[in-house]
Coordinates of N, CA and C and ligand atoms in Angstrom, one line a residue:
X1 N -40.7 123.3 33.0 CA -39.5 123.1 33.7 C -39.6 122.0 34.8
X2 N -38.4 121.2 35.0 CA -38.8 120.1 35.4 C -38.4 120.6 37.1
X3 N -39.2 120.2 38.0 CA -38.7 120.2 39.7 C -37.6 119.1 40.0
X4 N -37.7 118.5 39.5 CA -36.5 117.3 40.3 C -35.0 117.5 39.6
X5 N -34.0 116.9 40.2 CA -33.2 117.2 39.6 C -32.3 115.6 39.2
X6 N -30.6 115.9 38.8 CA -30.4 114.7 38.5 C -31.1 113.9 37.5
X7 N -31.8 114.3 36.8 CA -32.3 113.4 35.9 C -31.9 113.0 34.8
X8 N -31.3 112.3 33.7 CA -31.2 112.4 32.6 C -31.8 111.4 30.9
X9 N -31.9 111.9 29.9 CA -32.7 111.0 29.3 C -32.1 110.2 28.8
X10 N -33.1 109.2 28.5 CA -32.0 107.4 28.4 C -33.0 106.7 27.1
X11 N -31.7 107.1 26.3 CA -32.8 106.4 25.2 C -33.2 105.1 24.8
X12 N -33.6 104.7 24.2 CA -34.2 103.0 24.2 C -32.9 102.7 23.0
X13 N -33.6 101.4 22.7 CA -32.4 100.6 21.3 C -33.0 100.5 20.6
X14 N -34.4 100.9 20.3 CA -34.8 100.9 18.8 C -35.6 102.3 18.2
X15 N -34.9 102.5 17.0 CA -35.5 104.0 16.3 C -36.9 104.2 16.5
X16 N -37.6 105.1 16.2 CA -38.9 104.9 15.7 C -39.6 104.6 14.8
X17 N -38.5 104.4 13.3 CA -38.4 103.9 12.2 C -38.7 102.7 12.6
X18 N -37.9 101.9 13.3 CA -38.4 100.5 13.7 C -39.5 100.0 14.2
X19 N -39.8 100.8 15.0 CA -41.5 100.5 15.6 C -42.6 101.1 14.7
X20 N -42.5 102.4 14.0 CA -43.5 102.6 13.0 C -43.2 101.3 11.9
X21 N -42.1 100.7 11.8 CA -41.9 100.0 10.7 C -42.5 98.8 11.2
X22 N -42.5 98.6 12.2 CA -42.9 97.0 13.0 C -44.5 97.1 13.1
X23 N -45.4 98.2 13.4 CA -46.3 98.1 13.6 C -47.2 98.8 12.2
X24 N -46.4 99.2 10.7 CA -47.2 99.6 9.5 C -48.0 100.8 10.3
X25 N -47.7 101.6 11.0 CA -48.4 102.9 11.5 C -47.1 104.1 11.4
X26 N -47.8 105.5 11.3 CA -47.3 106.6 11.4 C -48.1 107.5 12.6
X27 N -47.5 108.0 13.6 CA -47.8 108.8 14.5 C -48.1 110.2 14.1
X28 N -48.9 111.0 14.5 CA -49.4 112.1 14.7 C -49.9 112.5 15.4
X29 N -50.3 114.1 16.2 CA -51.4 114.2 16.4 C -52.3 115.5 15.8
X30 N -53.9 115.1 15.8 CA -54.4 116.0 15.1 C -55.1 116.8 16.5
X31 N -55.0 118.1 16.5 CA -55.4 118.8 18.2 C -56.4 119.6 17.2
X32 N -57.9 118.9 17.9 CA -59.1 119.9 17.5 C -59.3 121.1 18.8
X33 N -59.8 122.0 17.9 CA -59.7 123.1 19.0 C -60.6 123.8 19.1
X34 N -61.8 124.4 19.7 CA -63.0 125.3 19.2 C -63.9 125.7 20.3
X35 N -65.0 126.3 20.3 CA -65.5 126.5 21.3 C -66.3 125.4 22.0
X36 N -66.6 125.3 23.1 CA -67.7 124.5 23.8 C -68.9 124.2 22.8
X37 N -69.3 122.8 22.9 CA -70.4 122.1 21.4 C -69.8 122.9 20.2
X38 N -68.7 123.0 19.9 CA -68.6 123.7 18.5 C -68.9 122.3 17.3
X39 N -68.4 121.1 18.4 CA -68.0 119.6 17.5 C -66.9 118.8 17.8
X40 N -66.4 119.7 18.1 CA -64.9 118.5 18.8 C -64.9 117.2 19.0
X41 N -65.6 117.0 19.8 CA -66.0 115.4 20.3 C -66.8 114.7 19.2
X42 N -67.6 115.2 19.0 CA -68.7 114.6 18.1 C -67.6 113.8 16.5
X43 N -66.8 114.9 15.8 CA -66.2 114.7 15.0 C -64.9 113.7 15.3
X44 N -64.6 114.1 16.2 CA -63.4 113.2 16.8 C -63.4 111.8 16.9
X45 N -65.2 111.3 17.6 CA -65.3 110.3 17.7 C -65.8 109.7 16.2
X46 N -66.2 110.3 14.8 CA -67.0 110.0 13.9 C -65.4 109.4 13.3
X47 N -64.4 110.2 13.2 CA -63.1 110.1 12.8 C -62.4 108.8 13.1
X48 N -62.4 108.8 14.6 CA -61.7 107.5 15.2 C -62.3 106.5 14.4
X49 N -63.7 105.9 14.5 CA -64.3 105.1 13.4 C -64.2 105.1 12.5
X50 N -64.1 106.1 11.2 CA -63.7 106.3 9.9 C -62.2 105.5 9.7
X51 N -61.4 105.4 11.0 CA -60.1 105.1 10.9 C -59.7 104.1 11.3
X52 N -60.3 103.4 12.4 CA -60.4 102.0 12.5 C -60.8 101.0 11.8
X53 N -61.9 102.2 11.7 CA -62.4 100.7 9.7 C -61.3 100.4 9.0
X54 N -60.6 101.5 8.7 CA -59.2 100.8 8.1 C -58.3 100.8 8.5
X55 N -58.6 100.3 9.5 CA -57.2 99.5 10.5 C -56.4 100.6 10.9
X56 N -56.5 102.0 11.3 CA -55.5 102.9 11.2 C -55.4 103.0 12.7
X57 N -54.2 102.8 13.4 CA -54.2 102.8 14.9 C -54.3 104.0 15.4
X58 N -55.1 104.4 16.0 CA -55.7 105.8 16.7 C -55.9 106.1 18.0
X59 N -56.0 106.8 18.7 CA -56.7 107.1 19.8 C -57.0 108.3 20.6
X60 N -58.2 107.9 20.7 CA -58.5 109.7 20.9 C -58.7 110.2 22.7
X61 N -58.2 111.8 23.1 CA -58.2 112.3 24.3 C -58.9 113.1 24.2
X62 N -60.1 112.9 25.4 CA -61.0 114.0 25.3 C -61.3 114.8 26.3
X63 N -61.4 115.9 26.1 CA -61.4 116.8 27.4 C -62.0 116.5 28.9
X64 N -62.9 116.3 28.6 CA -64.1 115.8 29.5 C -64.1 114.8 30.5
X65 N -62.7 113.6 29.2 CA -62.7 112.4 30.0 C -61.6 112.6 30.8
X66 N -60.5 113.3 29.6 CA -58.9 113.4 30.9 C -59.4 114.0 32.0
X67 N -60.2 114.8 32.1 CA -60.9 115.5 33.5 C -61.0 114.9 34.5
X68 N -61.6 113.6 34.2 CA -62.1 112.4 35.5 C -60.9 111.4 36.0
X69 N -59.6 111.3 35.3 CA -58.5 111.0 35.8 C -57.1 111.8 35.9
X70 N -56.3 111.8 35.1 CA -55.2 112.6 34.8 C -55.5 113.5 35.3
X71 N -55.9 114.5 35.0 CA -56.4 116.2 35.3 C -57.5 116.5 36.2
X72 N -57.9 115.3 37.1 CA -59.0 115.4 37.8 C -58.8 116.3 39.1
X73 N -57.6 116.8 39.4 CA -56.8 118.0 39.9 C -57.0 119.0 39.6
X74 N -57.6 119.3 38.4 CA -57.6 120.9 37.1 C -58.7 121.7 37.7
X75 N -58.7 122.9 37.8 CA -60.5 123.4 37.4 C -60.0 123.9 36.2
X76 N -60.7 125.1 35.9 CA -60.9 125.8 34.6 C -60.4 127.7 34.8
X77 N -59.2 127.8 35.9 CA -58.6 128.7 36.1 C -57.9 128.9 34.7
X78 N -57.1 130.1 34.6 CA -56.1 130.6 33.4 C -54.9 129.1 33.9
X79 N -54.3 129.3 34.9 CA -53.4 128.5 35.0 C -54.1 127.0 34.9
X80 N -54.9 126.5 35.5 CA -55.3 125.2 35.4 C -55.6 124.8 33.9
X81 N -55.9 125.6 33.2 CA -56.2 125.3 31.7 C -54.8 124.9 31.3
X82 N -53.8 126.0 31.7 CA -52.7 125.9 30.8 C -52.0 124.3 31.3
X83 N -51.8 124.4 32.7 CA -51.6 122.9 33.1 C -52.6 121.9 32.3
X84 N -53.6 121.6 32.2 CA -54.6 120.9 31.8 C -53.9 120.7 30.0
X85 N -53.5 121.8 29.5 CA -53.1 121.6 27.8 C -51.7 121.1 27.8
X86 N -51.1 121.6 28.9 CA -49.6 121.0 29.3 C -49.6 119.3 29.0
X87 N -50.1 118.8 30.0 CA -50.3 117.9 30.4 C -50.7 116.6 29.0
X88 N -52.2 117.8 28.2 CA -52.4 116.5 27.1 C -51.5 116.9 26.1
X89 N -51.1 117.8 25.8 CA -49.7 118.1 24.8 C -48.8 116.7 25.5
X90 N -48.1 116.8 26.4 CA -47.2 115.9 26.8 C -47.6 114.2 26.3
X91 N -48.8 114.3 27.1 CA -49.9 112.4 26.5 C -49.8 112.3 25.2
X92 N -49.9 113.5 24.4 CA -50.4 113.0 22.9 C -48.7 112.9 22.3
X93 N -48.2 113.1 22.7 CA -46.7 113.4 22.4 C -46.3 112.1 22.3
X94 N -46.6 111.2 23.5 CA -46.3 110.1 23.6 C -46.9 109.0 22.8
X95 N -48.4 109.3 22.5 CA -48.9 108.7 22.0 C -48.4 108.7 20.8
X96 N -48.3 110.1 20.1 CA -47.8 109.9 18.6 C -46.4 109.3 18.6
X97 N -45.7 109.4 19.7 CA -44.6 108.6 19.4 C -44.8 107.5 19.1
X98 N -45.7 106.5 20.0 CA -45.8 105.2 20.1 C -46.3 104.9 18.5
X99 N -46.9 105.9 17.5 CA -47.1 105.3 16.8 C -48.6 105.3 16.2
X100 N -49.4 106.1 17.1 CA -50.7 106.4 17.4 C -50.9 107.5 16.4
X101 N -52.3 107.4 15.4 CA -53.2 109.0 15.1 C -53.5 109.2 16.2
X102 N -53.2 110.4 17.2 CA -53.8 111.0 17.7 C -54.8 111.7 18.1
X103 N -56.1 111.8 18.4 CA -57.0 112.8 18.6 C -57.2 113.3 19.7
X104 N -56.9 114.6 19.9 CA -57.4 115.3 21.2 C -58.5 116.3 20.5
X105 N -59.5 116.1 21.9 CA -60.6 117.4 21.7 C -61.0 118.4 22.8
X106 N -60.2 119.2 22.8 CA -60.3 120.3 24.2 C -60.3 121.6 23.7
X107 N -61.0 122.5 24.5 CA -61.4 123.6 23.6 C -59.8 124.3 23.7
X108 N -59.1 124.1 24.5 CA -57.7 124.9 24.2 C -58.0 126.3 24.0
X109 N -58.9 127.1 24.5 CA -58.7 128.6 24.1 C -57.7 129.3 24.1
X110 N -56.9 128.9 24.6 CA -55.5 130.1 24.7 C -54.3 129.6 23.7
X111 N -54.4 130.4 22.6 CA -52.8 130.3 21.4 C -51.8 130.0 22.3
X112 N -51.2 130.6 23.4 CA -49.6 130.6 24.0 C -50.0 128.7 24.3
X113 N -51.0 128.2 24.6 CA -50.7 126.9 24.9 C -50.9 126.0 23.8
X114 N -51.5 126.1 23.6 CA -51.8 125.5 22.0 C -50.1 125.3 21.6
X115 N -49.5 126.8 21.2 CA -48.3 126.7 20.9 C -47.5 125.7 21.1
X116 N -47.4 125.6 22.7 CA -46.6 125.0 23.4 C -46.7 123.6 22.8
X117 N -47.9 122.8 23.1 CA -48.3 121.7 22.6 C -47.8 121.2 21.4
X118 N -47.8 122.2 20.3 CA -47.0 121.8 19.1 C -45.3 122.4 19.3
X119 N -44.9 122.9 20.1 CA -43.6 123.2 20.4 C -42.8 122.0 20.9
X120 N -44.0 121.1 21.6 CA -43.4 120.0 22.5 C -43.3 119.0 21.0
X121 N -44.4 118.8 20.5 CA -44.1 117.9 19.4 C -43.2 118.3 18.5
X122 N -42.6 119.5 17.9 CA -41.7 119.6 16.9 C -40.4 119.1 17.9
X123 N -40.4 119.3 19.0 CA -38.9 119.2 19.6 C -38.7 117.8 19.2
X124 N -40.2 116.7 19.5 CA -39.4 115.8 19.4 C -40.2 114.9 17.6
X125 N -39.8 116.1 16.8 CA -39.6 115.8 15.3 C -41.1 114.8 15.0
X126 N -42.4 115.1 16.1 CA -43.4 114.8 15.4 C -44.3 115.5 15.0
X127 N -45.5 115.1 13.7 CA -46.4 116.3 13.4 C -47.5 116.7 14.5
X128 N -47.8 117.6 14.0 CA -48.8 118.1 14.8 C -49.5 118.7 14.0
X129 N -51.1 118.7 14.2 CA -52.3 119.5 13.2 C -53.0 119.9 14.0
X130 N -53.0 121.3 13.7 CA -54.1 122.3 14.2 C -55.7 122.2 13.6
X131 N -56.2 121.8 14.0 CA -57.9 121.6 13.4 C -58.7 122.4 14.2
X132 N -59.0 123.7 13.4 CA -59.6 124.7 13.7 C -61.4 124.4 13.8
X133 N -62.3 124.0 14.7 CA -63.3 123.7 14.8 C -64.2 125.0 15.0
X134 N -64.5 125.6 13.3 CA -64.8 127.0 13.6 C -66.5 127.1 13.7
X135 N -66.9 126.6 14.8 CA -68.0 127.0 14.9 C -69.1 128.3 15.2
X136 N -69.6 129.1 14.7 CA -69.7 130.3 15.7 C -70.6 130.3 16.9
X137 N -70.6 131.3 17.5 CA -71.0 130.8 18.9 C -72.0 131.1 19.2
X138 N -73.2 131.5 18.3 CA -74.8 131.5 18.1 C -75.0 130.0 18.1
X139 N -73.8 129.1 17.1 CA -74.8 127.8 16.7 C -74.7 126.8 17.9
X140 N -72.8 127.3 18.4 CA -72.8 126.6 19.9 C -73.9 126.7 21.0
X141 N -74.2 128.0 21.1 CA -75.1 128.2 21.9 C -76.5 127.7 21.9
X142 N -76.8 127.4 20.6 CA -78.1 127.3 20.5 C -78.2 125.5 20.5
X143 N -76.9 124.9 20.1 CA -76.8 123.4 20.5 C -76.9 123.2 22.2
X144 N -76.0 123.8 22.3 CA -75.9 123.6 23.8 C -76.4 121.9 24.6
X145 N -75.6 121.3 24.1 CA -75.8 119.4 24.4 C -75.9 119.6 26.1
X146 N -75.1 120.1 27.1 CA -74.9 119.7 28.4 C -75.7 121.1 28.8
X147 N -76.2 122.2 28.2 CA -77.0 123.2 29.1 C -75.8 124.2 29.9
X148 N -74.5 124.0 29.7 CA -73.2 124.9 30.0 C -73.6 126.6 29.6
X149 N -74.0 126.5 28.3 CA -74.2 128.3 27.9 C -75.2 129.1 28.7
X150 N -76.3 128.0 28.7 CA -77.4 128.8 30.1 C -76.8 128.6 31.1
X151 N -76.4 128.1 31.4 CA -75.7 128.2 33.3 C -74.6 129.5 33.3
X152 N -74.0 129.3 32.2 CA -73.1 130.7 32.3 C -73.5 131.9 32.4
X153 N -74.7 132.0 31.5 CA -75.3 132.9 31.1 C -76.1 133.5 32.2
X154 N -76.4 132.7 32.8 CA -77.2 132.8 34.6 C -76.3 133.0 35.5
X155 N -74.9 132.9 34.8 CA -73.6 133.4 36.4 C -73.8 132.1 36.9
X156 N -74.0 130.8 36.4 CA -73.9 129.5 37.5 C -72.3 129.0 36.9
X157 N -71.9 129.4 35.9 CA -70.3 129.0 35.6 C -69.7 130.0 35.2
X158 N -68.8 130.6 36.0 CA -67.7 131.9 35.8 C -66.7 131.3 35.1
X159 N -66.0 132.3 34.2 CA -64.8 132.0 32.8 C -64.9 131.3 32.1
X160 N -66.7 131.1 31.3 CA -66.7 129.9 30.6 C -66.0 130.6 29.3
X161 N -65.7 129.8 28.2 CA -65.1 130.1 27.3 C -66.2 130.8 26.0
X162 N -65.9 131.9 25.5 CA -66.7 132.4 24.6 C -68.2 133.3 25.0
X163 N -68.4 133.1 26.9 CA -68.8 134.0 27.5 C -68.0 135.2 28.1
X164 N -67.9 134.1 29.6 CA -66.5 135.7 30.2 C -65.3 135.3 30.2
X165 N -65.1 134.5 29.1 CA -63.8 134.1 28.7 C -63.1 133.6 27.6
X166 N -62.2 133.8 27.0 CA -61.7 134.5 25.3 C -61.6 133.4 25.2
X167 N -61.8 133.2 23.7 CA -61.0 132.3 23.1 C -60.7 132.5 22.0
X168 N -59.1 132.2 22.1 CA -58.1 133.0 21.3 C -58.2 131.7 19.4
X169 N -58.7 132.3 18.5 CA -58.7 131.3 17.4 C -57.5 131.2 16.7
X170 N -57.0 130.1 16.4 CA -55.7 129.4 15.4 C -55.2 130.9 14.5
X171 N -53.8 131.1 14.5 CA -54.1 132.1 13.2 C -53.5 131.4 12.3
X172 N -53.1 130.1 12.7 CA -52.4 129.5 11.2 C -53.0 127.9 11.2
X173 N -54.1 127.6 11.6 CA -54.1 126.2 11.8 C -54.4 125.4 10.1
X174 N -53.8 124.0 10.4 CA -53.6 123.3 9.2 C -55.0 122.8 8.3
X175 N -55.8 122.8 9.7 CA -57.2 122.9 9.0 C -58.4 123.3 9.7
X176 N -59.1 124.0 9.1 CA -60.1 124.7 9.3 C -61.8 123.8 9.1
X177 N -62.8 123.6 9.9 CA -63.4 122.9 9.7 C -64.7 123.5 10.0
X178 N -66.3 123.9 9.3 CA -67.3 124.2 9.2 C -68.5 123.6 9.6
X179 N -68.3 122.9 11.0 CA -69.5 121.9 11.3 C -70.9 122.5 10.8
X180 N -70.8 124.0 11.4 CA -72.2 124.8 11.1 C -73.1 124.6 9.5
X181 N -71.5 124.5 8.8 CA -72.2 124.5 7.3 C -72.2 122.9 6.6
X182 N -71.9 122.4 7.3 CA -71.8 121.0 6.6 C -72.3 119.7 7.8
X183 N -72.4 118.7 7.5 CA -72.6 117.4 8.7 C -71.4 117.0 8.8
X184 N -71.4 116.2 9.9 CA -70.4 115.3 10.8 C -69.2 114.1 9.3
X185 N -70.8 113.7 8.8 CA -69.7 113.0 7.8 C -69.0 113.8 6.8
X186 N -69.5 115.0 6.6 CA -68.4 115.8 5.4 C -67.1 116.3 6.4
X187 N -67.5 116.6 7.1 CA -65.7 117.0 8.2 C -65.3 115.6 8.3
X188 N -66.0 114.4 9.0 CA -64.8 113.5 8.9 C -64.3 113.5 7.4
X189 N -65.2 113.1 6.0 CA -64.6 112.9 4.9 C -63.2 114.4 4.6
X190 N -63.5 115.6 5.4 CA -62.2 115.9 5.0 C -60.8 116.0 6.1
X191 N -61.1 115.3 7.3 CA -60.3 115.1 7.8 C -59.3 113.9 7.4
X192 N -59.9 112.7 6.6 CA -59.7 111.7 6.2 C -58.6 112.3 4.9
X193 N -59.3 113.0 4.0 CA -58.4 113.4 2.9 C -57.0 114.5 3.0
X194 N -57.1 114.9 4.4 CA -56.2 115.7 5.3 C -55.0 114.8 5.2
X195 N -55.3 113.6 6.0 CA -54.5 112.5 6.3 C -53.9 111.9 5.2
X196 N -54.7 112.1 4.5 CA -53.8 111.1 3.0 C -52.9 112.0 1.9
X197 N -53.3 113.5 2.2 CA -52.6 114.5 1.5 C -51.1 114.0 2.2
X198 N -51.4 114.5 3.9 CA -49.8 114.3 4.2 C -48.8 113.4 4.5
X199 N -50.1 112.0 3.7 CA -49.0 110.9 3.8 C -49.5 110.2 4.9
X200 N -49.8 110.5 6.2 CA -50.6 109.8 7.6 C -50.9 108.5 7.1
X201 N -51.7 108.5 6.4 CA -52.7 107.1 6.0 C -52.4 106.7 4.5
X202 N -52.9 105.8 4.0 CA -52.5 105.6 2.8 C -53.9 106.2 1.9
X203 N -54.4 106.4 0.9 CA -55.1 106.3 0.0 C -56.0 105.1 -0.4
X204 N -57.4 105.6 -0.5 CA -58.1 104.3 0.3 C -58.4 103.9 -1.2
Ligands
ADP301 P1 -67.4 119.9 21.8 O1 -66.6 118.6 21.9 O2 -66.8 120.8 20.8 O3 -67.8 120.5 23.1 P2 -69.6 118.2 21.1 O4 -69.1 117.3 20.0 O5 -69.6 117.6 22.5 O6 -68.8 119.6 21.1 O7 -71.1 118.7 20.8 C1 -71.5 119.2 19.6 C2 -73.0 119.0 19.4 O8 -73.4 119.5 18.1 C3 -73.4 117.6 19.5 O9 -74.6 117.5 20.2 C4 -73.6 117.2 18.0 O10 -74.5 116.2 17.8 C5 -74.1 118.5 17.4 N1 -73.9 118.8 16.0 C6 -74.8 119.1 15.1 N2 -74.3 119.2 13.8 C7 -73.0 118.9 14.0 C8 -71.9 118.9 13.0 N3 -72.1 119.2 11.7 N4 -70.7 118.6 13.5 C9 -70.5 118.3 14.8 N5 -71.4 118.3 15.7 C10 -72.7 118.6 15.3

């Protein structure tokens, strides 16, 4: 809900037909979602590559980094999260307008925001993909890249996600992805074939 008032929206003079048409791109965004090290990032970034090689204009938001600017306001409260998913739902919204694949990688544990995020994009008639990064949380744990699970686990970080704090899993996401059981390049290779089923990219 917006605080200010008087506002109203002012549309531009050219469709988006025009600018996806001016620039040979289709916007989207693909929202990876999963626990802490489930892969998020790791995948995200193997993807962005996979898709640059073919020219496919991309860009990816990553939790960690919106942290240090945009969201450098946020902690990791229930509401600060939801602000925090608010916030990149809104960015990637724009980004897909502009014309951009998408990538965000934030663990997003909570469905009601997640929701939202794709609520904001259907309003304004773009896709959105749920990419379920179903890692379980033995193999998270036992990666542990930044040392986050032991510190929780020691009470040095309260509400971590998947310790003392839920994380609610996709019940309908568009795709579901098995880092545990597979490597980095078979999830990008099916994130890649994701994109060409729905048309996103062309067929290589
Ligand atoms: P997240 O962004 O979900 O917090 P990261 O991508 O930062 O997770 O960390 C995942 C860790 O797991 C990295 O250290 C990565 O190298 C490792 N890893 C091992 N196997 C895989 C895999 N198949 N897919 C993704 N990451 C993997």
């Amino acid at each position: 809900m917006s605080k200010a008032t008087n506002i109203h929206w002012h549309d531009g003079d050219i469709t988006r037909d025009e600018r996806w048409g001016a620039l040979g791109c289709k916007g989207c965004t693909l929202w990876f979602t999963g626990l802490s090290a489930s892969g998020k990032s790791t995948i995200a970034c193997a993807l962005e590559q996979a898709l640059v090689n073919r020219k496919v204009n991309c860009y990816r938001l990553d939790g960690d980094n919106v942290r240090h600017g945009l969201n450098n306001n946020l902690g990791f409260s229930a509401d600060d999260r939801a602000e925090n998913i608010r916030r990149i739902g809104e960015v990637a919204k724009l980004f897909a307008d502009a014309g951009c694949v998408t990538l965000t990688s934030f663990i997003s544990p909570y469905r009601a925001d997640r929701d939202k995020a794709r609520a904001t994009h259907d309003a304004g008639k773009l896709a959105f993909y749920e990419i379920f990064v179903d890692t379980p949380i033995e193999v998270c744990e036992q990666r542990d890249p930044k040392g986050l699970y032991k510190k929780a686990r020691a009470g040095q970080i309260k509400g971590f996600t998947g310790i003392d704090d839920p994380y609610e899993a996709p019940s309908k996401p568009e795709l579901v992805l098995k880092p545990a059981d597979y490597d980095v390049a078979e999830a990008v290779r099916r994130c890649v074939a994701f994109l060409e089923d729905k048309g996103v990219i062309k067929k290589a």
